[in-house]
PDB file of C-alpha atoms in Angstrom:
ATOM      1  CA  MET A   2       0.055   0.004  -0.338  1.00 80.00           C
ATOM      2  CA  GLU A   3       1.137   3.734  -0.923  1.00 90.00           C
ATOM      3  CA  PRO A   4       2.265   5.187   2.637  1.00 95.00           C
ATOM      4  CA  LYS A   5      -1.082   6.792   4.823  1.00 96.00           C
ATOM      5  CA  PHE A   6      -0.205  10.769   6.367  1.00 97.00           C
ATOM      6  CA  LEU A   7      -2.506  10.646   9.789  1.00 96.00           C
ATOM      7  CA  PHE A   8      -2.610  13.352  12.083  1.00 94.00           C
ATOM      8  CA  ALA A   9      -1.717  12.009  15.835  1.00 95.00           C
ATOM      9  CA  GLY A  10      -2.736  15.141  17.861  1.00 93.00           C
ATOM     10  CA  ASP A  11      -1.911  18.890  16.752  1.00 93.00           C
ATOM     11  CA  LYS A  12       1.966  18.323  17.202  1.00 96.00           C
ATOM     12  CA  ALA A  13       2.708  14.840  15.503  1.00 97.00           C
ATOM     13  CA  ILE A  14       2.004  13.063  12.360  1.00 97.00           C
ATOM     14  CA  SER A  15       2.234   9.138  11.693  1.00 98.00           C
ATOM     15  CA  ILE A  16       3.259   7.660   8.074  1.00 98.00           C
ATOM     16  CA  GLU A  17       1.456   4.311   7.827  1.00 97.00           C
ATOM     17  CA  PHE A  18       3.113   1.699   5.740  1.00 96.00           C
ATOM     18  CA  GLY A  19       0.670  -1.412   6.306  1.00 95.00           C
ATOM     19  CA  THR A  20      -1.124  -3.114   8.541  1.00 93.00           C
ATOM     20  CA  THR A  21       0.682  -6.115   9.598  1.00 91.00           C
ATOM     21  CA  ILE A  22       3.654  -7.018  11.443  1.00 90.00           C
ATOM     22  CA  ASP A  23       5.794  -8.043   8.483  1.00 92.00           C
ATOM     23  CA  PRO A  24       9.226  -7.257   7.682  1.00 91.00           C
ATOM     24  CA  GLU A  25       9.105  -5.771   4.318  1.00 91.00           C
ATOM     25  CA  ILE A  26       6.568  -2.768   5.588  1.00 95.00           C
ATOM     26  CA  ASN A  27       9.163  -2.134   8.739  1.00 95.00           C
ATOM     27  CA  THR A  28      11.923  -2.007   6.722  1.00 92.00           C
ATOM     28  CA  GLN A  29      10.040   1.044   4.903  1.00 94.00           C
ATOM     29  CA  VAL A  30       9.402   2.705   8.538  1.00 96.00           C
ATOM     30  CA  ILE A  31      13.517   2.120   9.035  1.00 94.00           C
ATOM     31  CA  ARG A  32      14.514   3.085   6.084  1.00 93.00           C
ATOM     32  CA  LEU A  33      12.393   6.451   6.346  1.00 96.00           C
ATOM     33  CA  HIS A  34      13.499   6.598   9.777  1.00 96.00           C
ATOM     34  CA  LYS A  35      17.321   6.772   8.795  1.00 94.00           C
ATOM     35  CA  LEU A  36      16.954   9.015   6.217  1.00 96.00           C
ATOM     36  CA  MET A  37      15.155  11.682   8.437  1.00 97.00           C
ATOM     37  CA  GLN A  38      18.127  11.062  10.703  1.00 96.00           C
ATOM     38  CA  GLU A  39      20.545  11.965   7.792  1.00 96.00           C
ATOM     39  CA  LYS A  40      18.519  14.786   6.405  1.00 96.00           C
ATOM     40  CA  PRO A  41      16.567  16.574   9.135  1.00 96.00           C
ATOM     41  CA  ILE A  42      13.825  18.990   8.764  1.00 97.00           C
ATOM     42  CA  ASP A  43      13.823  22.109  10.606  1.00 97.00           C
ATOM     43  CA  GLY A  44      10.767  21.588  13.511  1.00 97.00           C
ATOM     44  CA  VAL A  45      10.862  18.035  13.497  1.00 98.00           C
ATOM     45  CA  VAL A  46      11.573  17.273  17.209  1.00 97.00           C
ATOM     46  CA  GLU A  47      11.410  13.322  17.726  1.00 97.00           C
ATOM     47  CA  LEU A  48      11.032  10.462  15.185  1.00 97.00           C
ATOM     48  CA  VAL A  49       9.651   7.423  16.517  1.00 95.00           C
ATOM     49  CA  PRO A  50       9.477   4.322  14.367  1.00 96.00           C
ATOM     50  CA  SER A  51       7.207   1.030  15.383  1.00 96.00           C
ATOM     51  CA  TYR A  52       6.227  -1.957  13.905  1.00 95.00           C
ATOM     52  CA  ARG A  53       4.344  -0.683  10.636  1.00 96.00           C
ATOM     53  CA  SER A  54       4.591   3.575  10.861  1.00 97.00           C
ATOM     54  CA  LEU A  55       6.842   6.260  11.820  1.00 98.00           C
ATOM     55  CA  ASN A  56       5.621   9.066  14.305  1.00 97.00           C
ATOM     56  CA  ILE A  57       6.857  12.251  13.608  1.00 98.00           C
ATOM     57  CA  VAL A  58       6.712  15.126  16.244  1.00 98.00           C
ATOM     58  CA  PHE A  59       7.198  18.723  15.343  1.00 98.00           C
ATOM     59  CA  CYS A  60       7.049  22.065  16.734  1.00 97.00           C
ATOM     60  CA  PRO A  61       3.959  23.836  15.043  1.00 96.00           C
ATOM     61  CA  GLU A  62       5.622  27.394  15.510  1.00 96.00           C
ATOM     62  CA  LYS A  63       8.572  26.442  13.434  1.00 97.00           C
ATOM     63  CA  ILE A  64       6.788  23.962  10.763  1.00 97.00           C
ATOM     64  CA  ARG A  65       3.416  23.761   9.521  1.00 95.00           C
ATOM     65  CA  TYR A  66       1.812  20.379   9.214  1.00 92.00           C
ATOM     66  CA  ASP A  67       1.070  20.455   5.553  1.00 95.00           C
ATOM     67  CA  ILE A  68       4.430  21.913   4.824  1.00 97.00           C
ATOM     68  CA  LEU A  69       6.162  18.893   6.529  1.00 97.00           C
ATOM     69  CA  ILE A  70       3.912  16.367   4.671  1.00 96.00           C
ATOM     70  CA  GLU A  71       5.297  17.847   1.502  1.00 97.00           C
ATOM     71  CA  LYS A  72       9.057  17.680   2.713  1.00 97.00           C
ATOM     72  CA  CYS A  73       8.058  13.974   3.881  1.00 97.00           C
ATOM     73  CA  LYS A  74       6.599  12.891   0.355  1.00 96.00           C
ATOM     74  CA  SER A  75       9.682  14.227  -1.392  1.00 96.00           C
ATOM     75  CA  LEU A  76      11.838  12.117   0.828  1.00 96.00           C
ATOM     76  CA  LEU A  77       9.567   9.178   0.725  1.00 96.00           C
ATOM     77  CA  GLN A  78      10.341  10.014  -3.548  1.00 94.00           C
ATOM     78  CA  GLU A  79      13.948   9.672  -2.938  1.00 93.00           C
ATOM     79  CA  LEU A  80      13.584   6.509  -0.074  1.00 90.00           C
ATOM     80  CA  LYS A  81      12.062   5.220  -3.394  1.00 87.00           C
ATOM     81  CA  GLN A  82      15.105   5.389  -5.881  1.00 83.00           C
ATOM     82  CA  MET A  83      17.292   4.439  -2.813  1.00 78.00           C
ATOM     83  CA  GLN A  84      15.932   0.771  -2.257  1.00 72.00           C
ATOM     84  CA  ALA A  85      15.731   0.143  -6.203  1.00 63.00           C
ATOM     85  CA  ASP A  86      19.479   0.667  -5.851  1.00 63.00           C
ATOM     86  CA  SER A  87      19.925  -0.837  -3.245  1.00 64.00           C
ATOM     87  CA  THR A  88      20.734  -4.767  -2.869  1.00 60.00           C
ATOM     88  CA  SER A  89      22.576  -5.113   0.541  1.00 69.00           C
ATOM     89  CA  ASN A  90      20.884  -8.198   3.297  1.00 81.00           C
ATOM     90  CA  ILE A  91      23.794  -7.513   5.686  1.00 90.00           C
ATOM     91  CA  VAL A  92      22.439  -7.154   9.048  1.00 93.00           C
ATOM     92  CA  ARG A  93      23.720  -6.702  12.464  1.00 96.00           C
ATOM     93  CA  MET A  94      23.045  -9.976  14.605  1.00 97.00           C
ATOM     94  CA  VAL A  95      22.897  -9.687  18.445  1.00 97.00           C
ATOM     95  CA  HIS A  96      23.761 -13.259  19.536  1.00 98.00           C
ATOM     96  CA  LEU A  97      21.968 -13.541  22.689  1.00 97.00           C
ATOM     97  CA  PRO A  98      22.732 -16.601  25.555  1.00 98.00           C
ATOM     98  CA  ILE A  99      19.749 -17.357  27.016  1.00 98.00           C
ATOM     99  CA  LEU A 100      19.230 -20.210  29.784  1.00 98.00           C
ATOM    100  CA  PHE A 101      15.902 -22.036  29.110  1.00 98.00           C
ATOM    101  CA  GLY A 102      13.539 -23.177  31.791  1.00 97.00           C
ATOM    102  CA  GLY A 103      14.623 -22.714  35.481  1.00 93.00           C
ATOM    103  CA  GLU A 104      13.610 -20.449  38.093  1.00 92.00           C
ATOM    104  CA  VAL A 105      12.852 -17.927  35.701  1.00 95.00           C
ATOM    105  CA  GLY A 106      11.844 -19.476  32.716  1.00 96.00           C
ATOM    106  CA  ASP A 107       8.748 -21.383  34.766  1.00 96.00           C
ATOM    107  CA  GLU A 108       6.786 -21.515  31.469  1.00 97.00           C
ATOM    108  CA  LEU A 109       8.643 -23.588  29.169  1.00 98.00           C
ATOM    109  CA  GLU A 110       7.072 -26.746  29.296  1.00 97.00           C
ATOM    110  CA  VAL A 111       3.575 -25.043  29.450  1.00 97.00           C
ATOM    111  CA  VAL A 112       4.623 -23.595  26.019  1.00 97.00           C
ATOM    112  CA  ALA A 113       5.913 -26.721  24.499  1.00 98.00           C
ATOM    113  CA  ASP A 114       2.871 -28.665  25.724  1.00 97.00           C
ATOM    114  CA  PHE A 115       0.636 -26.191  23.974  1.00 97.00           C
ATOM    115  CA  HIS A 116       2.396 -26.817  20.402  1.00 97.00           C
ATOM    116  CA  GLY A 117       2.686 -30.360  21.127  1.00 97.00           C
ATOM    117  CA  ILE A 118       6.062 -30.675  20.805  1.00 97.00           C
ATOM    118  CA  THR A 119       9.146 -31.446  24.160  1.00 98.00           C
ATOM    119  CA  PRO A 120      10.415 -28.534  25.492  1.00 98.00           C
ATOM    120  CA  GLN A 121      14.160 -29.673  24.036  1.00 98.00           C
ATOM    121  CA  GLU A 122      12.396 -29.278  20.349  1.00 98.00           C
ATOM    122  CA  LEU A 123      10.856 -25.830  21.489  1.00 97.00           C
ATOM    123  CA  ILE A 124      14.367 -24.570  22.335  1.00 98.00           C
ATOM    124  CA  ASN A 125      15.733 -26.049  19.109  1.00 97.00           C
ATOM    125  CA  THR A 126      12.667 -24.181  17.530  1.00 97.00           C
ATOM    126  CA  VAL A 127      13.886 -20.718  19.066  1.00 97.00           C
ATOM    127  CA  THR A 128      17.825 -20.752  18.697  1.00 97.00           C
ATOM    128  CA  SER A 129      17.116 -22.368  15.013  1.00 96.00           C
ATOM    129  CA  HIS A 130      15.367 -19.056  14.047  1.00 94.00           C
ATOM    130  CA  PRO A 131      16.887 -15.474  14.848  1.00 95.00           C
ATOM    131  CA  SER A 132      14.255 -12.817  15.247  1.00 95.00           C
ATOM    132  CA  ARG A 133      13.858  -9.117  13.563  1.00 95.00           C
ATOM    133  CA  VAL A 134      13.981  -6.315  15.961  1.00 96.00           C
ATOM    134  CA  TYR A 135      10.800  -4.336  15.157  1.00 96.00           C
ATOM    135  CA  MET A 136      10.745  -1.832  17.549  1.00 95.00           C
ATOM    136  CA  ILE A 137      11.605  -0.285  20.970  1.00 94.00           C
ATOM    137  CA  GLY A 138       9.246   0.402  23.152  1.00 91.00           C
ATOM    138  CA  PHE A 139       7.502   0.083  26.882  1.00 89.00           C
ATOM    139  CA  MET A 140      10.702  -0.348  29.289  1.00 87.00           C
ATOM    140  CA  PRO A 141      13.829   1.394  28.422  1.00 89.00           C
ATOM    141  CA  GLY A 142      15.650  -0.534  25.268  1.00 91.00           C
ATOM    142  CA  LEU A 143      13.215  -3.188  25.374  1.00 93.00           C
ATOM    143  CA  ALA A 144      13.031  -4.642  21.666  1.00 95.00           C
ATOM    144  CA  TYR A 145      10.408  -6.281  20.200  1.00 95.00           C
ATOM    145  CA  MET A 146      11.079  -9.135  18.039  1.00 95.00           C
ATOM    146  CA  SER A 147       9.587 -11.617  16.031  1.00 93.00           C
ATOM    147  CA  GLY A 148      10.768 -14.587  13.698  1.00 87.00           C
ATOM    148  CA  ASN A 149       9.425 -17.153  11.401  1.00 84.00           C
ATOM    149  CA  ASN A 150       9.718 -20.096  13.778  1.00 90.00           C
ATOM    150  CA  GLY A 151       5.941 -21.471  13.545  1.00 91.00           C
ATOM    151  CA  LEU A 152       5.082 -20.549  17.638  1.00 93.00           C
ATOM    152  CA  HIS A 153       1.783 -18.854  17.956  1.00 93.00           C
ATOM    153  CA  MET A 154       0.768 -19.202  21.670  1.00 94.00           C
ATOM    154  CA  PRO A 155      -1.823 -16.112  22.827  1.00 96.00           C
ATOM    155  CA  ARG A 156      -0.916 -14.106  25.628  1.00 96.00           C
ATOM    156  CA  HIS A 157      -2.489 -14.835  29.345  1.00 95.00           C
ATOM    157  CA  THR A 158      -5.973 -13.608  28.896  1.00 94.00           C
ATOM    158  CA  THR A 159      -5.150 -12.449  32.677  1.00 95.00           C
ATOM    159  CA  PRO A 160      -1.570 -10.916  33.305  1.00 93.00           C
ATOM    160  CA  ARG A 161       0.588 -12.662  35.582  1.00 94.00           C
ATOM    161  CA  LEU A 162       1.356 -10.558  38.564  1.00 92.00           C
ATOM    162  CA  ASP A 163       5.160 -11.045  37.820  1.00 91.00           C
ATOM    163  CA  ASN A 164       7.362 -11.931  34.692  1.00 92.00           C
ATOM    164  CA  GLY A 165       9.957 -14.569  37.090  1.00 89.00           C
ATOM    165  CA  LEU A 166      12.307 -11.953  37.912  1.00 91.00           C
ATOM    166  CA  LYS A 167      13.193 -11.406  41.443  1.00 87.00           C
ATOM    167  CA  SER A 168      15.633  -8.823  42.968  1.00 80.00           C
ATOM    168  CA  HIS A 169      18.460 -11.039  42.836  1.00 82.00           C
ATOM    169  CA  HIS A 170      18.463 -11.396  39.276  1.00 87.00           C
ATOM    170  CA  THR A 171      21.218  -9.289  37.242  1.00 86.00           C
ATOM    171  CA  GLY A 172      19.638 -10.033  33.690  1.00 91.00           C
ATOM    172  CA  GLY A 173      16.834 -10.130  32.096  1.00 94.00           C
ATOM    173  CA  VAL A 174      13.604 -12.879  31.689  1.00 95.00           C
ATOM    174  CA  PHE A 175      13.158 -14.317  27.897  1.00 96.00           C
ATOM    175  CA  VAL A 176       9.630 -14.039  26.767  1.00 96.00           C
ATOM    176  CA  LEU A 177       7.170 -15.380  23.841  1.00 95.00           C
ATOM    177  CA  ALA A 178       3.823 -14.652  23.006  1.00 95.00           C
ATOM    178  CA  ASP A 179       1.577 -14.393  19.624  1.00 90.00           C
ATOM    179  CA  ASN A 180       5.077 -15.289  17.048  1.00 88.00           C
ATOM    180  CA  GLN A 181       6.821 -12.307  18.892  1.00 93.00           C
ATOM    181  CA  THR A 182       9.501 -12.582  21.623  1.00 93.00           C
ATOM    182  CA  ASN A 183      11.202 -10.081  23.939  1.00 92.00           C
ATOM    183  CA  PHE A 184      13.046  -9.937  27.330  1.00 90.00           C
ATOM    184  CA  MET A 185      12.197  -7.756  29.747  1.00 93.00           C
ATOM    185  CA  ASP A 186      15.508  -6.445  32.129  1.00 92.00           C
ATOM    186  CA  PHE A 187      13.055  -5.598  35.521  1.00 89.00           C
ATOM    187  CA  PRO A 188      10.524  -7.134  37.376  1.00 91.00           C
ATOM    188  CA  SER A 189       6.702  -6.561  35.410  1.00 91.00           C
ATOM    189  CA  ALA A 190       3.374  -7.968  35.216  1.00 92.00           C
ATOM    190  CA  THR A 191       3.388  -9.165  31.677  1.00 94.00           C
ATOM    191  CA  GLY A 192       0.948 -11.727  29.397  1.00 95.00           C
ATOM    192  CA  TRP A 193       3.676 -13.391  28.014  1.00 96.00           C
ATOM    193  CA  HIS A 194       5.368 -16.530  28.614  1.00 97.00           C
ATOM    194  CA  PRO A 195       8.506 -16.642  30.556  1.00 97.00           C
ATOM    195  CA  VAL A 196      10.343 -18.983  29.007  1.00 97.00           C
ATOM    196  CA  GLY A 197      13.908 -18.342  29.935  1.00 97.00           C
ATOM    197  CA  TYR A 198      16.927 -16.445  31.474  1.00 97.00           C
ATOM    198  CA  THR A 199      19.621 -14.547  30.120  1.00 97.00           C
ATOM    199  CA  PRO A 200      22.577 -12.558  31.773  1.00 96.00           C
ATOM    200  CA  VAL A 201      22.762  -9.698  29.095  1.00 95.00           C
ATOM    201  CA  LYS A 202      20.645  -6.438  30.062  1.00 93.00           C
ATOM    202  CA  GLN A 203      18.761  -4.365  27.088  1.00 93.00           C
ATOM    203  CA  PHE A 204      19.726  -1.215  28.443  1.00 93.00           C
ATOM    204  CA  LEU A 205      22.840  -0.437  30.904  1.00 89.00           C
ATOM    205  CA  ILE A 206      23.752   2.969  31.758  1.00 89.00           C
ATOM    206  CA  GLY A 207      27.516   2.965  31.644  1.00 85.00           C
ATOM    207  CA  ARG A 208      28.248   0.258  28.584  1.00 86.00           C
ATOM    208  CA  GLU A 209      28.941   2.612  25.597  1.00 87.00           C
ATOM    209  CA  ASP A 210      25.943   2.146  23.934  1.00 91.00           C
ATOM    210  CA  PRO A 211      23.277   1.741  27.003  1.00 93.00           C
ATOM    211  CA  PHE A 212      21.092   0.342  24.222  1.00 94.00           C
ATOM    212  CA  LEU A 213      21.663  -2.994  22.699  1.00 96.00           C
ATOM    213  CA  PHE A 214      19.179  -2.812  20.091  1.00 96.00           C
ATOM    214  CA  ARG A 215      18.175  -0.992  17.609  1.00 93.00           C
ATOM    215  CA  PRO A 216      15.245  -1.444  14.829  1.00 93.00           C
ATOM    216  CA  GLY A 217      16.492  -3.181  12.223  1.00 93.00           C
ATOM    217  CA  ASP A 218      18.885  -5.362  14.169  1.00 96.00           C
ATOM    218  CA  TRP A 219      18.090  -9.606  14.189  1.00 96.00           C
ATOM    219  CA  CYS A 220      18.830 -11.330  17.587  1.00 97.00           C
ATOM    220  CA  LYS A 221      20.282 -15.161  17.483  1.00 97.00           C
ATOM    221  CA  PHE A 222      19.255 -16.963  20.652  1.00 97.00           C
ATOM    222  CA  GLU A 223      21.568 -19.304  21.969  1.00 98.00           C
ATOM    223  CA  ALA A 224      21.047 -21.713  24.525  1.00 98.00           C
ATOM    224  CA  ILE A 225      23.901 -21.933  27.595  1.00 98.00           C
ATOM    225  CA  THR A 226      24.052 -23.978  30.469  1.00 97.00           C
ATOM    226  CA  GLN A 227      24.125 -23.147  34.479  1.00 97.00           C
ATOM    227  CA  GLN A 228      27.523 -23.341  34.039  1.00 97.00           C
ATOM    228  CA  GLN A 229      27.887 -21.007  31.305  1.00 97.00           C
ATOM    229  CA  LEU A 230      25.891 -18.221  32.705  1.00 96.00           C
ATOM    230  CA  GLU A 231      27.627 -18.605  35.465  1.00 96.00           C
ATOM    231  CA  GLU A 232      30.828 -17.674  33.780  1.00 97.00           C
ATOM    232  CA  ILE A 233      29.149 -15.002  32.156  1.00 96.00           C
ATOM    233  CA  GLU A 234      27.714 -13.572  35.053  1.00 94.00           C
ATOM    234  CA  ALA A 235      31.319 -13.270  36.489  1.00 95.00           C
ATOM    235  CA  GLU A 236      32.624 -11.839  33.669  1.00 94.00           C
ATOM    236  CA  MET A 237      30.254  -9.206  33.748  1.00 90.00           C
ATOM    237  CA  LYS A 238      30.555  -8.325  37.049  1.00 90.00           C
ATOM    238  CA  ALA A 239      34.416  -7.880  36.222  1.00 92.00           C
ATOM    239  CA  GLY A 240      33.496  -5.994  33.362  1.00 88.00           C
ATOM    240  CA  THR A 241      34.615  -7.841  30.903  1.00 92.00           C
ATOM    241  CA  TYR A 242      32.113  -9.428  29.123  1.00 92.00           C
ATOM    242  CA  GLN A 243      31.222  -8.175  25.702  1.00 92.00           C
ATOM    243  CA  VAL A 244      27.894  -9.214  24.385  1.00 94.00           C
ATOM    244  CA  ASN A 245      28.519 -11.194  20.182  1.00 96.00           C
ATOM    245  CA  VAL A 246      27.499  -9.064  17.509  1.00 96.00           C
ATOM    246  CA  SER A 247      28.558  -9.826  14.170  1.00 96.00           C
ATOM    247  CA  TYR A 248      27.357  -8.712  10.681  1.00 95.00           C
ATOM    248  CA  GLU A 249      25.546 -11.420   8.261  1.00 92.00           C
ATOM    249  CA  GLU A 250      22.972 -11.447   5.627  1.00 87.00           C
ATOM    250  CA  VAL A 251      19.820 -12.934   5.788  1.00 84.00           C
ATOM    251  CA  GLU A 252      17.001 -13.580   3.203  1.00 73.00           C
TER     252      GLU A 252
END
């Protein structure tokens, strides 16, 4: 569909590229977001990319909405030409270690039973299908991800009052729902299903880049043992642990 311009109050517009969670739609969102960062429009104060739209917050005292829309349309035309010329599928891939099951991932068997497979088969499914980062939101740095893994367990009808994280946990809980994945750094109520624990935080003050993920990144989930978890946590405490990031081609 052609991009649709929607009003979002008196100081924002939203450019909608589609109505579904789709990698091609999200790619258009991210490319426009990047282009508008490279070629800023005077009067635009914030850009918020989502699954299928880009929200543009502007200052009405500096730019009228009709002029802003015309400038955005011009950038969209430029974007079409850039897409026609681009053939690269190289993406930033974050490798995320996960201890599946255990104290935090207490719904691993529940999710496996729902899909008619064993817990190990569920782990194999998750680790063999990288997920795309579509957007960041809800909590600082929280990445909403989805991959073509065939999992489709709906969220809890009534949210859990906790996500499995306790005060002694320093990492995040890995959760699944509706063919989506993410992990949460902080204790919280959730309708998602906790299936694992990662020692890595998505948002960490003091790290060179506090945010681990960016929209358009991909993530490979890698199963680890309790011993490997403890080794990683020791490295993190010593300040020597580095998250593995590679650049790979995806289809």
